[in-house]
């Protein structure tokens, strides 16, 4: 266990349901927020809805962080019930410290074999010392003190968090917190987080909330959806807010309905979206194809989870890339974007909505469970004015051709209510008027047009986030970005410059931009969280990567860590 | 119901037809359904641009392109979902949905029962020919069990057909009628009532397919009006539907039930939502 | 008790008694399982103990029935007063945050109902053999009840907000 | 109904439970449904390997793994289709299907009505808790319109709930019952009748979710038996379902209707079919 | 117009519905069959169900043919109603001959601009000369004579074809046929098809029938499906035949049901399949993923049509490649095969069923409208004994683990009825027993296993059809094979040897075999019928094609022709 002056600390709090580990974790994050720190909190659960083993996995730092660290500095266990189920998610080492109640019994082998130092602490007994005492609050007090957090700020936060639960709960919780705060650990405190707080405005939010906000910023005013883990919170965040913005969210009977409802609303002129996860996306593909063929803008935010099939619904994986890129029948050009971190959930979703509206295109935004359900403490995301025109609307002059062959491929769209714009949108191939046609000339003209409008658009620099230099490049996408960024930084700090290309826009492919980004690169390491190397195959399919390529690909549920990437780069670099 | 249109220049049904000529087989019942729709729209004097007609896939589902209102020829079985999204987002539009017995009751069955339950204010016309016309004559959910002409079900389906009216009633529709393409004016009148009804109205329009079910050309001799007027009593309606052979026409059931439309208001701003994230 | 007629033969009585005890024990095991799964080992252990008591009692009665041919009665054909046998704990009576005192409360009311059931049989029947055995069973249930009371005295009362779980529910699929 | 099992060694319900312990919340109604299923199987003395229990996705749909018969934990809403394929291919098996109100009536609604219509010989248990338990408490099609606890529908759904029995009846099911997890023995008895019934039997098992609908723990004080015995008269059944508040239990409707099973015979050979291609 | 001694003749008969062009075309094919010839007949329709313009497009030859030719030798038009709608499908040149009734009015510009020679012929009037006369039968007589077909054999065929329609129709038809047969065209007859007939046993069948037969050969005894163009005929062919083999076909309420029904039947131990087209495949993907995760063998035959969305349902295109390869969420290894020609529909489908059963895998077989709905006159397909074991079944010994980690990745499967095999199949990730698990170790073990069983299987030489030599290679797949074969042959005859690699097995990728097949190749021309170059991108993603690659890719509805390929090869070859 490190002594003092750490910039960065990873803490796991585990215990069974009811013990309040998530609540303690959340409060710890809040406290860090008060002090101007950054952080991230993931949750891990057992298969039970209630009462199951759970873990709050935190990383707190004086600098922005976008991924979990390679290991944990501290594991505080309220009990050991089934903890070994996610021992693999809490990597410990001889440098780590375990705080555990001896009354909770022996430390499971899966944990103790890490060689971590152990500091026994009678958490339950301490909690028992006050009326209605709660071990999680004792733990929170302990950690707050240990991290050097401010005592009264912490008290205020606890008061606010439990305000709705009644007086007794608040006062009991505070009493327990005191007990913990008064307890001095044998192991030296990690003072560092008490210093160096940032004064910059910061946000605390989840990726799901970020996508929701991005959608609203982009102009979405209608959503239809069917609940599914891990996308539901996005919908739950959106429902009341859409309503307050004069829009609405409709809970559909299934995903077939939701995608078609969204198409209907967008056809009606209201920017619309849905959110789902793998199984739901699979059900939406036919409808998504209709949006493409009828050129109705829609956005689907797909929050990836472990697959295939029902898979591992509560864990993260980057394995819906294939279905998002290629899941439609026929030649079906569309947009695929991926959020790189929590803040980027906001930007990326807004961008997707704007692009989809401007290009009358169907867009998929890929997020994942890791991003979506983690709470992040980040710098307030900047609000950029996107230079993207709104949906091109038809005007009331002259005979109207819904699918007119324009130069940029975008045909002005009539919205019901426009007096002379009546047309029939169609998923059948059609002539410019919309009249069904199976003529080769119409087919190829419309295929060209639908491709042209996407490929000719200038996406600018946002196709990827690039940083670093040198002749080794890491190419990654979506949420693996966090770990890759940190790996690049660690390498740079160790005097080893590498480039990082983190792709945000996956379709259409940015071939030229990639070529430029790769100039002078002699070695590429592809990083992704997939067993079958979906991203690697995608890169091969679309980009000219004429140099040695290595692939660091592995499935979930464990997140890719910076250390893993660093090791890989150093192996032969 | 009395409509006040200027008699000197009554709106003509033709005004609701497009320049595209139907590809339906001559003799197909769907022509008359199209006519009934345009007549009803003329009678209601609705502005073309305020009406949307949405459909799925099937011979019947081709109908939107033949009208000059806003149309959407969607995908097979999903027209009601498409329409529900449109209506939720644009409540002021008059929303009509049309499609076949296959589209609406086979692949689209789930959206059908859920649309009935949701009771949004729109009108659904099931152009029922008891067959999949478009794909060359397979049995649909309304096909009699002993119809053996499809190679997919050479012994007949052996299944009791759905009664769309019974399903609609059980699922919660607030207006249920059965019309016949052979009586386009009667059908038009029914459609006017259906469109004027506040809530989800289901009109099953028996519409023979001379190509794959030529025997149904006899329907004109078999179909007759229900003996009773419409009722608002669900139990009575259920009885009448049960007792009937599916060949009586008329408004079967009509009742004022809560119409669903999303609640919406302008009471918030994005800035405000962003504040919630600030630490 | 909605048994139309009192139990008049030993075989029927034994079938009732065995089922009553067996279901009670099975149910305690089931509850022990669920609380184990939900990381409440104390209560799980209590239920497990209760199950073993029940099983012991059941074995005694089965021993009595050794040479008899008992009627086969479908679960729903028993004339229990309630929807399940009197000593069977309700599946809905448990909570993942419950404590041992709650478990014992449940158990005590089960013993009480079992006692009442046996007592009523012994009062109603005209078969002396049944009367004697039912009375004995009733007595035993009473004894169990007393044992449970002593056990319960050792268990602390729960806080009023024992159901309070500061954490959100999980969302496994 | 008298069942003849060896009294000395009657088959125990436990024999139908697997070693996997349910992850359901303590107090969840689904435990009792599981028990009722195993009791019914024991009562029928069915060989484990001759029984298949299929499901979709949801808390309820976890049930197959907790039994020791053949199980299939499929995908959300499709259990009835899975089961229909199995039964068509393996008619001698006893096929049971179980799942939630969301699984069966929301995403699975189409298969539900079509399974009712098809009337294959299997038993469908809807474990109805009027909520999506698995995804943390959203409204299902059986949820009351004014339940406002879900953030997805903060004003309540505003929709009249489905009555599964009414839908089943309209769609053509031949056995319809409603049971309650609070009366596992009664439910088991109902399941025995449902399994013995030749045709598609629907058993709606009210099964409270203490976690997301704690108010339903009161059901045990509200639910009572239907006044009437089961009927084979659809109109009467419809009336009773309509008149009821959805909280009466019993077999509502039972009727012998043609059971569908694919026609099959051994009368041809591949060689023979190939002959048809020869010129 | 060629004079005599052609080995190969392409004939189009057009007219509006009711004119009987398809019937005439079919009889012409039958006559060619009688004479020992080979041939192919495609149909082209307008959007009407009945009464629409239609065309019978025939190619007759003394040698096996597997694609349409570059152009037509003869266009016989019964009338000109809307014929210009598919003028593009009937390429004519100055060498072609048009036979048309002057009474039908002027020849549409789209046709006449070809510069083809025209021979006016009063078809209607000739038909009018006999009671109930039919112009299509006059035309048939004319063509029979012109092609040198046998008179009495033709009469017999007509009699047989119309036997069920009543005496009058037969005799009227025959009378009209005579009128035509007696008419001598000014243009010299194409005698050649009267000679060189093959004595080898031949079949006449469509690709849809071929796939149906292959499925039965493979052991399929259950099918569930929902009708869709152009797959319905496969189902209609199968329904009565499955029944006769002790199996059955169930008409499902939708495609979501059909795929799940098929999984249910296969879980029950009965090899099962479904057939569909793009929109239906889209709806089946979630179920298909369940088959993969639960390791339940299923086969989906997908008959491609023009896309995206409803697209062009009656025309062919090779654009469901993407969705077939990549359309599932999660890492979802499965089999994808493509039929190369009509005969191969039989083999390929049988192979798919066998592989799927042996590997407990989910398989997609790609056919397309062109293959599926064309009638072909071919050599009787050989019947090969496939060395593939049947489904590995569990036996009744020891504790059973459904998803046991075996060396080859295939775990013996218990079928309901087996006494000690009870298990629960699951689409959730699971441990070996089938018990749901979200542990990293179980996930990676099962992902490995599901991949291993497919990748370790030895697919032998059938992964592709390879022929030719030289340093230029054509790589194609599926039904473009016919044109590519013929192009290769023409080039070879012109002294220009090229290699042809026609891929039948697309997933898993046969990387080594491809490398071997490409040894010494310096130029690759990829041929496919897709606008977005789906096949080309797939090749790039999986194979190491380190040489210059050119792509001949274009969408439907027009088929790829041999001449097109030849031209492309010669352009720079
Ligand atoms: C997903 C999907 N499955 C199947 C089809 C094929 N299909 C087109 S229309 C149709 C049935 C049409 O029947 P119906 O709705 O009754 O209309 P009708 O043609 O009889 O008017 C089918 C099965 C399709 N287009 N899409
Ligand atoms: C295609 C798809 N959509 C959504 C989900 C998410 N999901 C899982 S279970 C469930 C609802 C469960 O409710 P119910 O069937 O009533 O079962 P309960 O949990 O209440 O027993 C949903 C929406 C999913 N797994 N798959
Ligand atoms: S096939 Fe039948 S339904 Fe379709 S257009 Fe012709 S007559 Fe009408
Ligand atoms: S969430 Fe509800 S339905 Fe699910 S296990 Fe818990 S109590 Fe049962
Ligand atoms: Mg129809
Ligand atoms: Mg539920």
Tab-separated table of C-alpha atoms in Angstrom, chain C residues 22-23 26-27 30 33-35 37-38 55 69-77 80 83-85 91-96 168-173, chain D residues 2-3 5 7 12 14 17 21-27 31-32 35 39 43 57-58 62 73 134-136 182-185 188-189 192 212 217 220:
chain	number	residue	atom	x	y	z
C	22	UNK	CA	-42.404	-32.667	5.540
C	23	UNK	CA	-43.710	-29.554	3.860
C	26	UNK	CA	-38.943	-28.498	2.908
C	27	UNK	CA	-40.116	-24.939	3.151
C	30	UNK	CA	-36.211	-23.506	0.648
C	33	UNK	CA	-31.583	-21.547	0.298
C	34	UNK	CA	-33.029	-18.235	-0.739
C	35	UNK	CA	-31.458	-16.361	2.142
C	37	UNK	CA	-28.373	-16.977	-2.112
C	38	UNK	CA	-29.097	-13.485	-0.921
C	55	UNK	CA	-37.222	-33.321	9.511
C	69	UNK	CA	-50.451	-48.316	3.785
C	70	UNK	CA	-51.196	-44.635	3.722
C	71	UNK	CA	-53.657	-43.005	1.349
C	72	UNK	CA	-52.228	-40.938	-1.448
C	73	UNK	CA	-53.716	-37.494	-1.135
C	74	UNK	CA	-53.090	-34.808	-3.747
C	75	UNK	CA	-51.640	-31.605	-2.274
C	76	UNK	CA	-54.884	-29.719	-2.867
C	77	UNK	CA	-57.076	-32.439	-1.397
C	80	UNK	CA	-55.930	-27.507	5.550
C	83	UNK	CA	-53.905	-22.477	1.630
C	84	UNK	CA	-50.942	-24.486	2.780
C	85	UNK	CA	-50.267	-26.912	5.583
C	91	UNK	CA	-42.967	-17.970	0.899
C	92	UNK	CA	-43.916	-14.339	0.927
C	93	UNK	CA	-43.030	-13.875	4.573
C	94	UNK	CA	-39.335	-13.392	3.992
C	95	UNK	CA	-37.148	-10.464	3.039
C	96	UNK	CA	-33.492	-10.376	2.146
C	168	UNK	CA	-30.516	0.583	-5.939
C	169	UNK	CA	-31.735	-2.780	-7.192
C	170	UNK	CA	-29.691	-4.756	-9.697
C	171	UNK	CA	-30.660	-5.267	-13.262
C	172	UNK	CA	-29.363	-8.611	-14.379
C	173	UNK	CA	-30.843	-9.010	-17.865
D	2	UNK	CA	-57.392	-39.645	-8.426
D	3	UNK	CA	-53.789	-40.364	-9.313
D	5	UNK	CA	-48.820	-43.519	-7.367
D	7	UNK	CA	-48.105	-44.892	-1.731
D	12	UNK	CA	-41.892	-36.044	-4.567
D	14	UNK	CA	-38.419	-32.219	-5.205
D	17	UNK	CA	-36.100	-29.405	-8.844
D	21	UNK	CA	-30.988	-22.265	-6.317
D	22	UNK	CA	-33.221	-19.469	-7.571
D	23	UNK	CA	-31.818	-15.951	-7.614
D	24	UNK	CA	-35.299	-14.546	-7.119
D	25	UNK	CA	-35.757	-12.045	-4.325
D	26	UNK	CA	-36.862	-13.632	-1.088
D	27	UNK	CA	-40.636	-13.273	-0.966
D	31	UNK	CA	-41.001	-19.358	-5.902
D	32	UNK	CA	-44.517	-20.579	-5.359
D	35	UNK	CA	-43.361	-25.184	-6.483
D	39	UNK	CA	-46.088	-30.415	-7.524
D	43	UNK	CA	-48.865	-35.501	-9.192
D	57	UNK	CA	-36.309	-13.642	-20.529
D	58	UNK	CA	-37.332	-12.092	-17.245
D	62	UNK	CA	-35.417	-18.119	-15.128
D	73	UNK	CA	-34.099	-20.356	-21.428
D	134	UNK	CA	-35.901	-8.059	-14.345
D	135	UNK	CA	-35.279	-4.604	-15.752
D	136	UNK	CA	-36.075	-2.829	-12.502
D	182	UNK	CA	-50.325	-17.398	-2.706
D	183	UNK	CA	-52.279	-20.611	-3.211
D	184	UNK	CA	-49.625	-22.918	-4.584
D	185	UNK	CA	-51.689	-26.045	-4.074
D	188	UNK	CA	-50.754	-26.923	-8.824
D	189	UNK	CA	-54.192	-28.414	-9.200
D	192	UNK	CA	-52.575	-30.555	-13.529
D	212	UNK	CA	-41.022	-3.387	-7.406
D	217	UNK	CA	-48.234	-8.352	-1.142
D	220	UNK	CA	-53.389	-12.480	-0.547
